[in-house]
mmCIF file of C-alpha atoms in Angstrom:
data_model
loop_
_atom_site.group_PDB
_atom_site.id
_atom_site.type_symbol
_atom_site.label_atom_id
_atom_site.label_comp_id
_atom_site.label_asym_id
_atom_site.label_seq_id
_atom_site.Cartn_x
_atom_site.Cartn_y
_atom_site.Cartn_z
ATOM 1 C CA UNK I 1 60.666 106.147 116.442
ATOM 2 C CA UNK I 2 61.645 109.355 118.259
ATOM 3 C CA UNK I 3 58.205 109.462 119.895
ATOM 4 C CA UNK I 4 59.068 106.610 122.285
ATOM 5 C CA UNK I 5 62.389 108.148 123.227
ATOM 6 C CA UNK I 6 61.005 111.668 123.589
ATOM 7 C CA UNK I 7 57.976 110.721 125.704
ATOM 8 C CA UNK I 8 59.139 107.686 127.677
ATOM 9 C CA UNK I 9 62.899 107.617 127.236
ATOM 10 C CA UNK I 10 62.723 104.247 125.441
ATOM 11 C CA UNK I 11 65.487 103.947 122.877
ATOM 12 C CA UNK I 12 64.500 102.245 119.626
ATOM 13 C CA UNK I 13 67.149 100.508 117.539
ATOM 14 C CA UNK I 14 66.214 99.068 114.139
ATOM 15 C CA UNK I 15 67.834 95.741 113.317
ATOM 16 C CA UNK I 16 68.430 93.781 110.134
ATOM 17 C CA UNK I 17 67.482 90.422 111.657
ATOM 18 C CA UNK I 18 65.448 88.051 109.512
ATOM 19 C CA UNK I 19 62.081 87.101 110.945
ATOM 20 C CA UNK I 20 61.614 83.720 109.324
ATOM 21 C CA UNK I 21 59.194 82.257 106.849
ATOM 22 C CA UNK I 22 55.755 83.867 106.914
ATOM 23 C CA UNK I 23 52.673 83.023 104.827
ATOM 24 C CA UNK I 24 51.815 85.237 101.881
ATOM 25 C CA UNK I 25 48.720 86.711 103.552
ATOM 26 C CA UNK I 26 50.976 88.189 106.267
ATOM 27 C CA UNK I 27 53.340 89.775 103.742
ATOM 28 C CA UNK I 28 50.362 91.121 101.777
ATOM 29 C CA UNK I 29 49.035 92.927 104.853
ATOM 30 C CA UNK I 30 52.140 94.079 106.711
ATOM 31 C CA UNK I 31 55.718 95.293 106.506
ATOM 32 C CA UNK I 32 57.729 93.822 109.398
ATOM 33 C CA UNK I 33 60.750 95.306 111.152
ATOM 34 C CA UNK I 34 62.775 93.835 114.015
ATOM 35 C CA UNK I 35 63.608 96.431 116.668
ATOM 36 C CA UNK I 36 65.198 96.620 120.096
ATOM 37 C CA UNK I 37 63.280 98.604 122.726
ATOM 38 C CA UNK I 38 65.865 99.396 125.411
ATOM 39 C CA UNK I 39 67.491 96.117 124.427
ATOM 40 C CA UNK I 40 64.260 94.055 124.368
ATOM 41 C CA UNK I 41 63.623 92.646 120.905
ATOM 42 C CA UNK I 42 60.228 93.039 119.269
ATOM 43 C CA UNK I 43 58.672 93.276 115.823
ATOM 44 C CA UNK I 44 57.051 96.436 114.524
ATOM 45 C CA UNK I 45 54.123 95.551 112.253
ATOM 46 C CA UNK I 46 53.272 98.277 109.717
ATOM 47 C CA UNK I 47 49.888 97.733 107.975
ATOM 48 C CA UNK I 48 49.964 98.062 104.186
ATOM 49 C CA UNK I 49 46.175 98.191 103.866
ATOM 50 C CA UNK I 50 43.110 99.034 105.957
ATOM 51 C CA UNK I 51 43.120 97.124 109.222
ATOM 52 C CA UNK I 52 41.273 93.817 109.380
ATOM 53 C CA UNK I 53 38.861 93.021 112.177
ATOM 54 C CA UNK I 54 40.606 92.787 115.545
ATOM 55 C CA UNK I 55 39.828 89.073 115.803
ATOM 56 C CA UNK I 56 41.748 88.530 112.552
ATOM 57 C CA UNK I 57 44.620 90.779 113.707
ATOM 58 C CA UNK I 58 44.865 88.707 116.889
ATOM 59 C CA UNK I 59 45.332 85.510 114.868
ATOM 60 C CA UNK I 60 47.859 87.135 112.529
ATOM 61 C CA UNK I 61 49.949 88.469 115.408
ATOM 62 C CA UNK I 62 49.828 85.121 117.208
ATOM 63 C CA UNK I 63 51.134 83.459 114.037
ATOM 64 C CA UNK I 64 54.039 85.921 113.783
ATOM 65 C CA UNK I 65 54.893 85.592 117.486
ATOM 66 C CA UNK I 66 55.002 81.802 117.268
ATOM 67 C CA UNK I 67 57.411 81.999 114.338
ATOM 68 C CA UNK I 68 59.608 84.841 115.590
ATOM 69 C CA UNK I 69 59.506 84.170 119.322
ATOM 70 C CA UNK I 70 59.239 87.840 120.284
ATOM 71 C CA UNK I 71 56.487 90.420 120.998
ATOM 72 C CA UNK I 72 54.729 92.023 118.042
ATOM 73 C CA UNK I 73 53.664 95.680 118.048
ATOM 74 C CA UNK I 74 51.087 97.012 115.590
ATOM 75 C CA UNK I 75 52.141 100.415 114.171
ATOM 76 C CA UNK I 76 49.215 101.885 112.179
ATOM 77 C CA UNK I 77 49.127 105.461 110.907
ATOM 78 C CA UNK I 78 45.893 106.086 112.796
ATOM 79 C CA UNK I 79 43.223 104.361 114.890
ATOM 80 C CA UNK I 80 39.561 105.167 115.374
ATOM 81 C CA UNK I 81 38.215 105.248 118.907
ATOM 82 C CA UNK I 82 36.505 101.873 118.498
ATOM 83 C CA UNK I 83 39.597 100.232 116.993
ATOM 84 C CA UNK I 84 41.635 101.429 119.967
ATOM 85 C CA UNK I 85 39.072 99.995 122.398
ATOM 86 C CA UNK I 86 39.074 96.617 120.655
ATOM 87 C CA UNK I 87 42.890 96.442 120.589
ATOM 88 C CA UNK I 88 43.053 97.266 124.288
ATOM 89 C CA UNK I 89 40.458 94.632 125.068
ATOM 90 C CA UNK I 90 42.472 92.004 123.178
ATOM 91 C CA UNK I 91 45.732 93.276 124.762
ATOM 92 C CA UNK I 92 47.322 93.804 121.340
ATOM 93 C CA UNK I 93 50.367 96.126 121.609
ATOM 94 C CA UNK I 94 50.230 99.196 119.360
ATOM 95 C CA UNK I 95 51.903 102.531 118.715
ATOM 96 C CA UNK I 96 50.365 105.441 116.828
ATOM 97 C CA UNK I 97 53.259 107.815 116.272
ATOM 98 C CA UNK I 98 52.748 111.043 118.198
ATOM 99 C CA UNK I 99 49.450 109.916 119.721
ATOM 100 C CA UNK I 100 49.336 106.613 121.593
ATOM 101 C CA UNK I 101 51.558 103.917 123.044
ATOM 102 C CA UNK I 102 50.342 100.586 124.421
ATOM 103 C CA UNK I 103 53.100 98.076 125.208
ATOM 104 C CA UNK I 104 51.715 95.662 127.825
ATOM 105 C CA UNK I 105 54.873 93.502 127.693
ATOM 106 C CA UNK I 106 56.729 96.589 128.976
ATOM 107 C CA UNK I 107 53.897 97.764 131.269
ATOM 108 C CA UNK I 108 53.386 100.939 129.205
ATOM 109 C CA UNK I 109 50.129 102.665 128.204
ATOM 110 C CA UNK I 110 50.115 106.305 127.176
ATOM 111 C CA UNK I 111 47.214 107.999 125.401
ATOM 112 C CA UNK I 112 47.157 111.498 124.022
ATOM 113 C CA UNK I 113 44.412 111.390 121.393
ATOM 114 C CA UNK I 114 42.872 109.080 118.830
ATOM 115 C CA UNK I 115 41.897 109.683 115.217
ATOM 116 C CA UNK I 116 38.166 109.786 114.824
ATOM 117 C CA UNK I 117 37.576 110.180 118.566
ATOM 118 C CA UNK I 118 34.990 112.877 119.219
ATOM 119 C CA UNK I 119 33.529 113.901 122.561
ATOM 120 C CA UNK I 120 30.045 114.093 121.042
ATOM 121 C CA UNK I 121 28.714 113.204 117.616
ATOM 122 C CA UNK I 122 25.814 115.598 117.198
ATOM 123 C CA UNK I 123 23.911 114.060 114.293
ATOM 124 C CA UNK I 124 24.133 111.374 111.685
ATOM 125 C CA UNK I 125 25.223 111.839 108.137
ATOM 126 C CA UNK I 126 22.269 111.281 105.789
ATOM 127 C CA UNK I 127 24.075 108.198 104.428
ATOM 128 C CA UNK I 128 24.589 106.841 107.966
ATOM 129 C CA UNK I 129 20.920 107.388 108.809
ATOM 130 C CA UNK I 130 19.865 105.588 105.622
ATOM 131 C CA UNK I 131 22.220 102.711 106.395
ATOM 132 C CA UNK I 132 21.029 102.359 109.995
ATOM 133 C CA UNK I 133 17.343 102.457 109.047
ATOM 134 C CA UNK I 134 17.924 99.835 106.358
ATOM 135 C CA UNK I 135 19.802 97.736 108.924
ATOM 136 C CA UNK I 136 16.870 98.011 111.353
ATOM 137 C CA UNK I 137 14.379 96.970 108.657
ATOM 138 C CA UNK I 138 16.752 94.077 107.958
ATOM 139 C CA UNK I 139 16.175 92.925 111.544
ATOM 140 C CA UNK I 140 19.628 93.945 112.849
ATOM 141 C CA UNK I 141 21.895 90.955 113.562
ATOM 142 C CA UNK I 142 24.586 90.632 110.874
ATOM 143 C CA UNK I 143 24.524 92.271 107.455
ATOM 144 C CA UNK I 144 27.073 92.690 104.666
ATOM 145 C CA UNK I 145 27.761 96.326 103.843
ATOM 146 C CA UNK I 146 27.870 95.292 100.181
ATOM 147 C CA UNK I 147 24.204 94.242 100.446
ATOM 148 C CA UNK I 148 23.249 97.624 101.863
ATOM 149 C CA UNK I 149 25.365 99.440 99.267
ATOM 150 C CA UNK I 150 23.552 97.623 96.435
ATOM 151 C CA UNK I 151 20.110 98.359 97.847
ATOM 152 C CA UNK I 152 20.828 101.983 98.752
ATOM 153 C CA UNK I 153 23.001 102.666 95.685
ATOM 154 C CA UNK I 154 25.963 103.753 97.794
ATOM 155 C CA UNK I 155 29.535 103.925 96.588
ATOM 156 C CA UNK I 156 32.081 101.855 98.575
ATOM 157 C CA UNK I 157 33.391 105.109 100.051
ATOM 158 C CA UNK I 158 29.916 106.222 101.150
ATOM 159 C CA UNK I 159 28.997 102.956 102.847
ATOM 160 C CA UNK I 160 32.405 102.777 104.540
ATOM 161 C CA UNK I 161 32.084 106.314 105.882
ATOM 162 C CA UNK I 162 28.509 105.697 107.041
ATOM 163 C CA UNK I 163 29.335 102.453 108.842
ATOM 164 C CA UNK I 164 32.394 104.053 110.462
ATOM 165 C CA UNK I 165 30.290 106.889 111.910
ATOM 166 C CA UNK I 166 27.715 104.446 113.277
ATOM 167 C CA UNK I 167 30.521 102.472 114.904
ATOM 168 C CA UNK I 168 31.969 105.633 116.451
ATOM 169 C CA UNK I 169 28.503 106.336 117.858
ATOM 170 C CA UNK I 170 28.686 102.870 119.468
ATOM 171 C CA UNK I 171 25.466 101.839 117.726
ATOM 172 C CA UNK I 172 26.943 98.876 115.909
ATOM 173 C CA UNK I 173 30.235 97.141 115.205
ATOM 174 C CA UNK I 174 32.059 96.234 112.024
ATOM 175 C CA UNK I 175 34.279 93.322 111.106
ATOM 176 C CA UNK I 176 36.130 92.279 107.967
ATOM 177 C CA UNK I 177 35.635 88.699 106.844
ATOM 178 C CA UNK I 178 37.847 88.036 103.882
ATOM 179 C CA UNK I 179 37.005 90.689 101.309
ATOM 180 C CA UNK I 180 33.611 91.370 102.879
ATOM 181 C CA UNK I 181 32.774 93.846 105.624
ATOM 182 C CA UNK I 182 30.022 92.950 108.097
ATOM 183 C CA UNK I 183 28.065 95.239 110.401
ATOM 184 C CA UNK I 184 26.499 93.644 113.442
ATOM 185 C CA UNK I 185 24.906 94.301 116.810
ATOM 186 C CA UNK I 186 23.206 92.398 119.603
ATOM 187 C CA UNK I 187 20.450 95.018 119.826
ATOM 188 C CA UNK I 188 16.960 94.221 118.616
ATOM 189 C CA UNK I 189 15.411 96.571 116.008
ATOM 190 C CA UNK I 190 13.282 98.457 118.533
ATOM 191 C CA UNK I 191 16.266 98.803 120.897
ATOM 192 C CA UNK I 192 18.467 100.071 118.064
ATOM 193 C CA UNK I 193 15.900 102.676 117.021
ATOM 194 C CA UNK I 194 15.645 103.896 120.618
ATOM 195 C CA UNK I 195 19.436 103.957 121.065
ATOM 196 C CA UNK I 196 19.843 106.142 117.966
ATOM 197 C CA UNK I 197 17.013 108.578 118.692
ATOM 198 C CA UNK I 198 19.286 111.400 119.863
ATOM 199 C CA UNK I 199 21.398 111.137 116.723
ATOM 200 C CA UNK I 200 18.647 111.002 114.116
ATOM 201 C CA UNK I 201 18.073 114.098 112.021
ATOM 202 C CA UNK I 202 14.688 115.085 110.671
ATOM 203 C CA UNK I 203 14.833 113.863 107.066
ATOM 204 C CA UNK I 204 12.747 116.877 106.008
ATOM 205 C CA UNK I 205 14.999 119.903 105.478
ATOM 206 C CA UNK I 206 12.212 122.304 104.512
ATOM 207 C CA UNK I 207 8.725 122.477 103.030
ATOM 208 C CA UNK I 208 7.392 124.530 100.125
ATOM 209 C CA UNK I 209 3.888 124.704 98.642
ATOM 210 C CA UNK I 210 3.448 123.926 94.970
ATOM 211 C CA UNK I 211 0.427 123.899 92.626
ATOM 212 C CA UNK I 212 -0.760 120.312 92.260
ATOM 213 C CA UNK I 213 -0.842 120.746 88.490
ATOM 214 C CA UNK I 214 2.931 121.288 88.488
ATOM 215 C CA UNK I 215 3.656 117.838 89.968
ATOM 216 C CA UNK I 216 4.063 115.675 86.884
ATOM 217 C CA UNK I 217 6.094 112.803 88.355
ATOM 218 C CA UNK I 218 5.436 110.079 90.872
ATOM 219 C CA UNK I 219 6.455 111.314 94.306
ATOM 220 C CA UNK I 220 5.921 109.477 97.578
ATOM 221 C CA UNK I 221 3.148 110.565 99.905
ATOM 222 C CA UNK I 222 4.486 111.790 103.229
ATOM 223 C CA UNK I 223 3.609 113.681 106.396
ATOM 224 C CA UNK I 224 0.181 113.330 107.959
ATOM 225 C CA UNK I 225 -1.190 111.862 104.729
ATOM 226 C CA UNK I 226 1.233 108.911 104.968
ATOM 227 C CA UNK I 227 0.574 108.592 108.696
ATOM 228 C CA UNK I 228 -3.161 108.296 108.014
ATOM 229 C CA UNK I 229 -2.393 105.326 105.747
ATOM 230 C CA UNK I 230 -0.316 103.637 108.472
ATOM 231 C CA UNK I 231 -2.720 104.305 111.366
ATOM 232 C CA UNK I 232 -6.300 105.220 112.265
ATOM 233 C CA UNK I 233 -5.592 108.949 111.835
ATOM 234 C CA UNK I 234 -7.936 110.780 109.488
ATOM 235 C CA UNK I 235 -6.262 112.083 106.304
ATOM 236 C CA UNK I 236 -5.446 115.809 106.258
ATOM 237 C CA UNK I 237 -6.808 118.382 103.827
ATOM 238 C CA UNK I 238 -3.351 119.125 102.380
ATOM 239 C CA UNK I 239 -1.418 116.392 100.599
ATOM 240 C CA UNK I 240 2.297 116.144 101.436
ATOM 241 C CA UNK I 241 4.853 114.736 98.974
ATOM 242 C CA UNK I 242 8.535 113.918 99.496
ATOM 243 C CA UNK I 243 11.434 114.555 97.113
ATOM 244 C CA UNK I 244 15.214 114.660 97.381
ATOM 245 C CA UNK I 245 15.336 117.690 95.083
ATOM 246 C CA UNK I 246 12.864 120.552 94.731
ATOM 247 C CA UNK I 247 14.850 122.836 92.433
ATOM 248 C CA UNK I 248 12.460 122.417 89.491
ATOM 249 C CA UNK I 249 9.514 123.739 91.551
ATOM 250 C CA UNK I 250 11.200 126.673 93.280
ATOM 251 C CA UNK I 251 9.911 129.149 90.671
ATOM 252 C CA UNK I 252 6.248 128.205 91.139
ATOM 253 C CA UNK I 253 6.281 127.653 94.893
ATOM 254 C CA UNK I 254 5.299 129.672 97.928
ATOM 255 C CA UNK I 255 6.618 129.486 101.472
ATOM 256 C CA UNK I 256 3.138 129.579 102.957
ATOM 257 C CA UNK I 257 0.033 127.597 102.045
ATOM 258 C CA UNK I 258 -2.235 129.755 99.901
ATOM 259 C CA UNK I 259 -4.854 127.227 98.787
ATOM 260 C CA UNK I 260 -5.507 123.791 100.258
ATOM 261 C CA UNK I 261 -7.457 122.899 97.120
ATOM 262 C CA UNK I 262 -4.854 123.901 94.532
ATOM 263 C CA UNK I 263 -1.556 123.383 96.363
ATOM 264 C CA UNK I 264 0.266 120.480 97.977
ATOM 265 C CA UNK I 265 3.092 120.498 100.528
ATOM 266 C CA UNK I 266 6.396 119.460 98.955
ATOM 267 C CA UNK I 267 9.009 118.230 101.430
ATOM 268 C CA UNK I 268 12.696 118.544 100.609
ATOM 269 C CA UNK I 269 14.406 115.457 102.084
ATOM 270 C CA UNK I 270 18.059 115.035 103.126
ATOM 271 C CA UNK I 271 18.146 111.674 101.345
ATOM 272 C CA UNK I 272 16.154 110.036 98.574
ATOM 273 C CA UNK I 273 12.992 108.771 100.331
ATOM 274 C CA UNK I 274 12.448 106.153 97.614
ATOM 275 C CA UNK I 275 15.509 104.213 98.787
ATOM 276 C CA UNK I 276 13.665 102.863 101.828
ATOM 277 C CA UNK I 277 10.137 102.788 100.449
ATOM 278 C CA UNK I 278 8.469 99.761 98.904
ATOM 279 C CA UNK I 279 5.218 101.458 97.906
ATOM 280 C CA UNK I 280 3.522 104.796 97.390
ATOM 281 C CA UNK I 281 4.401 106.185 100.836
ATOM 282 C CA UNK I 282 7.627 107.154 102.598
ATOM 283 C CA UNK I 283 8.960 104.482 104.934
ATOM 284 C CA UNK I 284 7.546 104.320 108.442
ATOM 285 C CA UNK I 285 10.726 104.860 110.443
ATOM 286 C CA UNK I 286 11.734 107.966 108.486
ATOM 287 C CA UNK I 287 8.168 109.226 108.839
ATOM 288 C CA UNK I 288 8.275 108.693 112.608
ATOM 289 C CA UNK I 289 11.522 110.665 112.825
ATOM 290 C CA UNK I 290 10.065 113.498 110.744
ATOM 291 C CA UNK I 291 7.041 113.800 113.069
ATOM 292 C CA UNK I 292 8.703 113.325 116.457
ATOM 293 C CA UNK I 293 8.598 117.063 117.306
ATOM 294 C CA UNK I 294 4.822 117.150 116.860
ATOM 295 C CA UNK I 295 3.264 117.263 120.339
ATOM 296 C CA UNK I 296 -0.315 116.720 119.221
ATOM 297 C CA UNK I 297 -1.537 113.709 121.223
ATOM 298 C CA UNK I 298 -3.393 112.310 118.211
ATOM 299 C CA UNK I 299 -0.190 112.384 116.143
ATOM 300 C CA UNK I 300 1.880 110.830 118.945
ATOM 301 C CA UNK I 301 -0.633 108.014 119.342
ATOM 302 C CA UNK I 302 -0.748 107.405 115.592
ATOM 303 C CA UNK I 303 3.063 107.282 115.403
ATOM 304 C CA UNK I 304 3.170 104.774 118.276
ATOM 305 C CA UNK I 305 0.528 102.672 116.539
ATOM 306 C CA UNK I 306 2.592 102.741 113.350
ATOM 307 C CA UNK I 307 5.850 101.832 115.105
ATOM 308 C CA UNK I 308 4.209 98.955 116.969
ATOM 309 C CA UNK I 309 3.259 97.489 113.607
ATOM 310 C CA UNK I 310 6.813 98.038 112.306
ATOM 311 C CA UNK I 311 8.319 95.951 115.115
ATOM 312 C CA UNK I 312 5.707 93.236 114.595
ATOM 313 C CA UNK I 313 6.422 93.117 110.869
ATOM 314 C CA UNK I 314 10.192 92.916 111.418
ATOM 315 C CA UNK I 315 9.844 90.202 114.068
ATOM 316 C CA UNK I 316 7.592 88.290 111.697
ATOM 317 C CA UNK I 317 10.289 88.330 108.984
ATOM 318 C CA UNK I 318 12.909 87.090 111.459
ATOM 319 C CA UNK I 319 10.833 84.111 112.649
#
């Protein structure tokens, strides 16, 4: 480990010492190497798989230290910002080659940069927004990512990437429990929605106008039409529909409304609106996000009325 020597002048010598009998779950997760750091013996712990939750790592390291009788240093290839914060909080020694050194038993902490650490995350991935909204409808608390993946038809890679971004935004936390991954937070649904407001993206990418006769499939009602269903707002003269693809209507569409009687507004969404809907209308939280730039007082009041009912409905499910 030339990094330690180059940056701090700590000489690392690798030794052939045996560590002792360890349970199979330790060997399955780590490769272990006895080293001498300026003569002080320690164990470098190289993860073979994705890191477990920090609470589990703490128990694993304690088990190794009890058996070996020497400090244990985690040596992952990379750490996200949140992982680094959790390791520091638990005072778990770690080295990320070329980036970070934290050796509390030697009174050393050096940070250069951290994988996944960004000064500002501007906006959510569509998959992360879907996951967070589903989590809010769930009532927050604890939820298995596998449950969300099944409901939202996400691949394991997609749900992992989405949950990682939400964790980096400090909106929720993740933890591995056996083979399952759990997302959790102490925030209530309304608090979570407010905390994420600066990260949400308008689900509607653009709007085109299509002859009503050309719509031959069941699309969800959206926009002011959906809002009128969820509040006391009067329905508009132009029907709005939501779809995650509008390619088939591009040839018969116009950019501007030409006839309120013959055309409808077709919204092109960043994600499939049907994934969060349980009826004929787009879901209420996505709708609220799509209308938040509208400064009409009637629309603002209707959105607030709708959201108040959302929080009541969620609280009712939790009771």
